Coordinates of C-alpha atoms and ligand atoms in Angstrom, one line a residue:
M1388 CA 1.3 27.5 77.6
A1389 CA -0.2 25.5 80.4
Q1390 CA 3.2 25.7 82.2
A1391 CA 3.2 29.5 81.8
Q1392 CA -0.2 29.7 83.3
A1393 CA 0.8 27.4 86.2
M1394 CA 3.9 29.6 87.0
Q1395 CA 1.7 32.8 86.8
R1396 CA -0.7 31.2 89.2
V1397 CA 1.9 30.3 91.8
V1398 CA 3.3 33.9 91.6
E1399 CA -0.1 35.4 92.1
D1400 CA -0.8 33.0 95.0
V1401 CA 2.4 34.1 96.7
V1402 CA 1.6 37.8 96.1
D1403 CA -1.8 37.3 97.7
E1404 CA -0.4 35.4 100.7
M1405 CA 2.2 38.1 101.2
R1406 CA -0.5 40.9 101.1
Q1407 CA -2.1 39.3 104.2
R1408 CA 1.0 39.4 106.3
S1409 CA 1.8 42.3 108.7
D1410 CA 5.3 41.2 109.8
R1411 CA 7.1 43.3 107.3
G1412 CA 10.2 44.5 109.2
E1413 CA 11.6 48.0 109.0
V1414 CA 12.5 50.1 105.9
A1415 CA 16.2 51.1 105.9
S1416 CA 16.5 54.6 107.4
Y1417 CA 20.3 55.1 107.4
I1418 CA 20.0 56.2 103.8
P1419 CA 17.5 59.0 104.2
E1420 CA 16.0 58.7 100.7
L1421 CA 15.2 55.0 101.3
A1422 CA 13.3 55.8 104.5
K1423 CA 10.6 57.4 102.3
I1424 CA 9.6 54.1 100.6
D1425 CA 6.2 52.7 101.5
P1426 CA 6.7 49.3 103.4
R1427 CA 3.6 47.9 101.8
R1428 CA 5.1 47.7 98.4
F1429 CA 5.5 44.2 97.1
G1430 CA 6.6 42.9 93.7
L1431 CA 7.6 39.5 92.3
A1432 CA 8.9 38.4 88.9
V1433 CA 10.1 35.0 87.6
V1434 CA 11.7 34.2 84.2
D1435 CA 12.1 30.6 83.3
A1436 CA 14.4 28.8 80.9
E1437 CA 12.1 29.2 78.0
G1438 CA 11.9 33.0 78.6
R1439 CA 8.4 32.9 80.0
V1440 CA 7.9 35.8 82.5
A1441 CA 5.4 35.6 85.4
T1442 CA 4.9 38.8 87.5
G1443 CA 2.7 39.9 90.3
G1444 CA 2.1 43.0 92.6
D1445 CA 4.5 45.9 92.0
A1446 CA 6.8 43.9 89.7
E1447 CA 7.1 46.7 87.1
E1448 CA 8.0 49.4 89.6
P1449 CA 11.7 50.4 89.7
F1450 CA 13.2 50.4 93.2
S1451 CA 16.7 51.0 94.6
I1452 CA 18.6 47.7 93.9
Q1453 CA 21.4 48.7 96.4
S1454 CA 23.6 45.7 97.1
I1455 CA 22.1 43.5 94.4
S1456 CA 24.2 45.6 92.0
K1457 CA 27.3 44.0 93.6
V1458 CA 26.5 40.8 91.6
F1459 CA 26.9 42.7 88.4
T1460 CA 30.0 44.7 89.4
L1461 CA 31.6 41.4 90.5
T1462 CA 30.8 40.0 87.1
L1463 CA 32.5 43.0 85.4
A1464 CA 35.5 42.9 87.7
L1465 CA 36.1 39.2 87.0
G1466 CA 35.8 40.0 83.3
K1467 CA 38.4 42.7 83.7
V1468 CA 41.1 41.1 85.9
G1469 CA 40.0 37.4 86.2
E1470 CA 41.5 35.4 89.0
R1471 CA 43.7 38.3 90.1
L1472 CA 40.7 39.7 91.8
W1473 CA 41.1 37.3 94.6
T1474 CA 44.3 39.0 95.8
R1475 CA 42.2 42.0 96.7
V1476 CA 39.1 40.3 98.1
G1477 CA 38.4 37.0 99.8
R1478 CA 35.5 34.5 99.1
E1479 CA 34.4 33.3 102.5
P1480 CA 31.2 34.1 104.2
S1481 CA 31.7 36.9 106.7
G1482 CA 29.2 35.9 109.5
S1483 CA 29.3 39.6 110.3
P1484 CA 27.1 42.6 109.4
F1485 CA 27.5 44.0 105.8
N1486 CA 29.2 47.1 107.0
S1487 CA 31.5 45.6 109.7
I1488 CA 34.6 47.6 110.4
V1489 CA 36.2 45.2 113.0
Q1490 CA 36.5 42.3 110.6
L1491 CA 38.4 44.4 108.1
E1492 CA 40.9 45.4 110.8
N1493 CA 41.5 41.8 111.9
E1494 CA 42.1 40.8 108.3
K1495 CA 44.5 43.6 107.4
G1496 CA 42.3 45.5 105.0
I1497 CA 41.4 42.5 102.8
P1498 CA 37.5 42.2 102.7
R1499 CA 36.2 38.7 103.5
N1500 CA 34.1 38.6 100.3
P1501 CA 32.9 40.8 97.4
F1502 CA 29.3 41.2 98.7
I1503 CA 30.0 42.9 102.1
N1504 CA 30.4 46.6 101.6
A1505 CA 34.2 46.7 101.9
G1506 CA 34.5 43.9 99.3
A1507 CA 32.1 45.7 96.9
I1508 CA 34.1 48.9 97.3
A1509 CA 37.3 47.0 96.4
V1510 CA 35.5 45.6 93.4
S1511 CA 34.4 49.1 92.3
D1512 CA 38.0 50.2 92.6
V1513 CA 39.1 47.4 90.3
I1514 CA 36.5 48.3 87.6
L1515 CA 37.4 52.0 88.0
A1516 CA 41.1 51.5 87.3
G1517 CA 42.2 53.4 84.1
H1518 CA 38.8 55.1 83.7
Q1519 CA 36.8 58.1 84.9
P1520 CA 34.0 57.3 87.3
R1521 CA 31.5 58.4 84.6
E1522 CA 32.9 55.9 82.2
T1523 CA 32.8 53.1 84.7
L1524 CA 29.2 53.9 85.6
G1525 CA 28.4 54.0 81.9
E1526 CA 29.9 50.5 81.5
I1527 CA 27.9 49.1 84.5
L1528 CA 24.6 50.6 83.1
H1529 CA 25.5 49.4 79.6
F1530 CA 26.0 45.8 80.9
L1531 CA 22.8 45.8 82.9
R1532 CA 20.7 47.2 80.0
H1533 CA 22.3 44.5 77.7
V1534 CA 21.6 41.5 80.0
A1535 CA 18.2 42.7 81.0
D1536 CA 17.4 43.6 77.4
D1537 CA 16.0 46.9 78.5
P1538 CA 17.5 50.4 77.7
A1539 CA 15.4 52.2 80.3
I1540 CA 17.5 51.1 83.4
A1541 CA 19.0 54.2 85.1
I1542 CA 20.6 55.5 88.3
D1543 CA 18.4 57.3 90.8
N1544 CA 20.6 60.4 91.5
D1545 CA 18.6 61.4 94.6
V1546 CA 19.4 58.1 96.2
A1547 CA 23.1 58.3 95.2
A1548 CA 23.3 61.9 96.7
S1549 CA 21.6 60.8 99.8
E1550 CA 24.1 58.0 100.4
Q1551 CA 27.0 60.2 99.4
R1552 CA 26.0 62.7 102.1
T1553 CA 25.6 60.1 104.8
G1554 CA 27.9 57.2 103.9
F1555 CA 30.4 57.8 106.7
R1556 CA 30.9 54.2 107.5
N1557 CA 31.6 53.3 103.9
L1558 CA 34.1 56.2 103.9
A1559 CA 35.8 54.7 106.9
L1560 CA 35.9 51.2 105.3
A1561 CA 37.4 52.7 102.1
N1562 CA 40.0 54.8 103.8
Y1563 CA 41.0 51.9 106.0
M1564 CA 41.5 49.7 102.9
K1565 CA 43.4 52.5 101.2
S1566 CA 45.9 52.5 104.1
F1567 CA 46.7 48.9 103.1
G1568 CA 46.9 49.7 99.4
V1569 CA 43.8 47.6 98.7
I1570 CA 42.1 50.7 97.1
E1571 CA 44.3 52.1 94.3
N1572 CA 42.2 55.1 93.1
P1573 CA 41.4 58.2 95.1
V1574 CA 38.9 57.1 97.8
H1575 CA 36.3 59.7 96.8
L1576 CA 36.3 58.5 93.2
T1577 CA 36.0 54.8 94.1
L1578 CA 33.1 55.6 96.5
G1579 CA 31.5 57.7 93.9
V1580 CA 31.3 54.6 91.7
Y1581 CA 30.1 52.5 94.6
F1582 CA 27.3 54.8 95.8
H1583 CA 26.0 55.3 92.2
H1584 CA 25.9 51.7 91.3
C1585 CA 24.1 50.9 94.6
A1586 CA 21.6 53.7 93.5
I1587 CA 20.6 52.0 90.3
A1588 CA 16.8 51.6 90.1
M1589 CA 15.3 48.5 88.5
S1590 CA 12.0 46.6 88.7
C1591 CA 11.6 43.0 89.7
R1592 CA 11.1 42.2 86.0
Q1593 CA 14.3 43.9 84.9
L1594 CA 16.3 42.2 87.7
A1595 CA 15.0 38.7 86.9
M1596 CA 15.7 39.3 83.2
A1597 CA 19.2 40.6 84.0
A1598 CA 20.1 37.4 86.0
R1599 CA 19.2 35.0 83.2
F1600 CA 22.9 34.4 82.3
L1601 CA 23.6 33.3 85.8
A1602 CA 20.8 30.8 85.8
H1603 CA 21.8 29.4 82.4
S1604 CA 25.5 28.6 82.6
G1605 CA 26.6 32.1 81.5
R1606 CA 24.4 32.3 78.4
D1607 CA 21.5 34.5 77.5
P1608 CA 18.9 31.7 77.0
S1609 CA 16.9 33.7 74.4
S1610 CA 19.8 34.3 72.0
G1611 CA 22.1 31.5 73.1
H1612 CA 25.0 34.0 73.2
S1613 CA 27.6 33.6 75.9
V1614 CA 27.8 36.5 78.4
I1615 CA 30.4 34.9 80.6
P1616 CA 32.1 31.5 80.8
A1617 CA 30.0 28.8 82.5
E1618 CA 32.6 28.2 85.2
R1619 CA 32.4 31.9 86.2
A1620 CA 28.6 31.8 86.4
R1621 CA 28.8 28.8 88.6
R1622 CA 31.3 30.5 90.9
I1623 CA 29.3 33.7 91.2
N1624 CA 26.3 31.6 92.1
A1625 CA 28.3 29.9 94.8
L1626 CA 29.3 33.3 96.2
M1627 CA 25.7 34.4 96.2
L1628 CA 24.7 31.3 98.1
T1629 CA 27.4 31.5 100.7
C1630 CA 27.7 35.3 101.1
G1631 CA 24.7 37.0 99.4
H1632 CA 22.8 37.7 102.6
Y1633 CA 25.8 38.5 104.9
D1634 CA 25.2 37.1 108.3
G1635 CA 21.8 35.8 107.1
S1636 CA 23.3 33.7 104.3
G1637 CA 23.0 30.4 106.2
E1638 CA 19.4 31.1 107.1
F1639 CA 18.5 32.0 103.5
A1640 CA 20.2 28.7 102.2
F1641 CA 18.4 26.8 104.9
R1642 CA 15.0 28.1 104.1
V1643 CA 15.1 29.0 100.4
G1644 CA 18.0 26.8 99.1
I1645 CA 19.0 28.9 96.1
P1646 CA 21.8 31.4 95.4
G1647 CA 20.4 34.9 96.3
K1648 CA 21.6 38.5 96.7
S1649 CA 19.8 41.0 98.9
G1650 CA 19.9 44.8 99.0
V1651 CA 18.8 47.3 101.7
G1652 CA 16.2 48.7 99.2
G1653 CA 14.3 45.5 100.0
G1654 CA 15.1 43.5 96.8
I1655 CA 16.3 40.0 96.6
L1656 CA 17.6 38.5 93.4
G1657 CA 17.5 34.7 93.2
V1658 CA 19.1 32.2 90.7
V1659 CA 17.8 28.7 90.2
P1660 CA 20.5 27.0 88.1
G1661 CA 19.1 25.6 84.9
K1662 CA 15.6 26.6 85.7
A1663 CA 14.8 30.3 86.4
S1664 CA 15.8 33.7 87.7
V1665 CA 13.6 35.5 90.2
A1666 CA 13.4 38.9 91.9
V1667 CA 11.3 40.0 94.8
W1668 CA 10.8 43.4 96.4
A1669 CA 9.5 44.1 99.8
P1670 CA 11.1 47.2 101.5
G1671 CA 10.9 46.1 105.1
L1672 CA 14.1 44.5 106.4
D1673 CA 15.2 42.1 109.1
A1674 CA 18.0 42.6 111.6
S1675 CA 20.7 41.6 109.0
G1676 CA 19.4 44.1 106.5
N1677 CA 17.7 41.6 104.2
S1678 CA 14.1 41.9 103.0
R1679 CA 12.0 40.1 105.5
L1680 CA 8.9 39.4 103.4
G1681 CA 11.1 38.9 100.4
R1682 CA 12.7 35.9 102.0
I1683 CA 9.4 34.5 103.2
A1684 CA 8.0 34.9 99.6
L1685 CA 11.0 33.1 98.1
E1686 CA 10.7 30.4 100.6
A1687 CA 7.1 29.8 99.6
L1688 CA 7.9 30.0 95.9
S1689 CA 10.9 27.6 96.2
R1690 CA 8.8 25.1 98.0
R1691 CA 5.9 25.3 95.5
L1692 CA 8.2 25.1 92.5
G1693 CA 10.7 22.6 93.8
W1694 CA 13.6 25.0 93.4
S1695 CA 16.0 24.1 96.3
I1696 CA 19.4 23.1 94.9
F1697 CA 19.7 20.7 97.9
G1698 CA 17.0 18.3 96.7
A1699 CA 13.2 17.9 96.5
Ligands
LIG793 N1 24.6 51.1 99.5 C1 24.4 50.4 100.7 C2 25.5 50.6 101.7 O1 26.6 50.8 101.3 C3 24.3 48.9 100.3 C4 24.1 48.0 101.5 C5 23.2 46.9 101.2 O2 22.3 46.9 100.3 N2 23.3 45.8 102.0 O3 25.3 50.6 102.9

């Protein structure tokens, strides 16, 4: 009980500190629907190994999880095809923007990792194989509702439509991969899956709950049931650390020191192996498309709670 109060206190302190700050970055505007979000929103939620939840600010408000969804589609693709996934997508940090076209050309249509847009589109294509897009999206939602233990999670269709209308760069990436045979389904179907899973709306609380299996060796810590093998959880965490923030991944590891995945909706999901899962939401972004205040908040939280995986 005392520990729960201590964690809640730290979360509230960080929320208060972040309220004072004015350096919030810019809300993503290339997806018109996201440009409408108020940059002053801020939410934070932590779930620890005992299942205690601490929340602050707008932690219960659903927002567009965007690229955070790539963690969960990667989990599903690995469940479906296992190691064979790595013939279609690499696992090295890109050091390039999340929507880089030039890198894909240099590397003959094989995306550098599953978290840049090209890599996540290839992952969507893998999960889609043998299904209709509606079935694949149903499977993604079913998995998220299961791991978050919350049946209310849904897709925001306005965001999906907004991106479908304006996602010309993703269309270019997908067509380019198609020319190398890296995309097997019709491009418009694969992109339909990709845009819709990026448009899933979740709150900080739901996201932190959904990532518990990554923080606890592939198991749901409340039931003890295995979600994925421990080795797979370890590897997904490694990819989050090295690739989860695109060309800002080194900076995130340097400052926060935990595996994390950002989205242009302003969310960041963090995994503290053996200890906790955490989600933050602050819609203003930095130059790499990562939540500016979100990173600063996680840096403060990680320092206060001794979370860095690199030592105290
Ligand atoms: N749906 C977004 C896009 O494709 C995801 C990008 C992100 O969150 N980094 O551009």
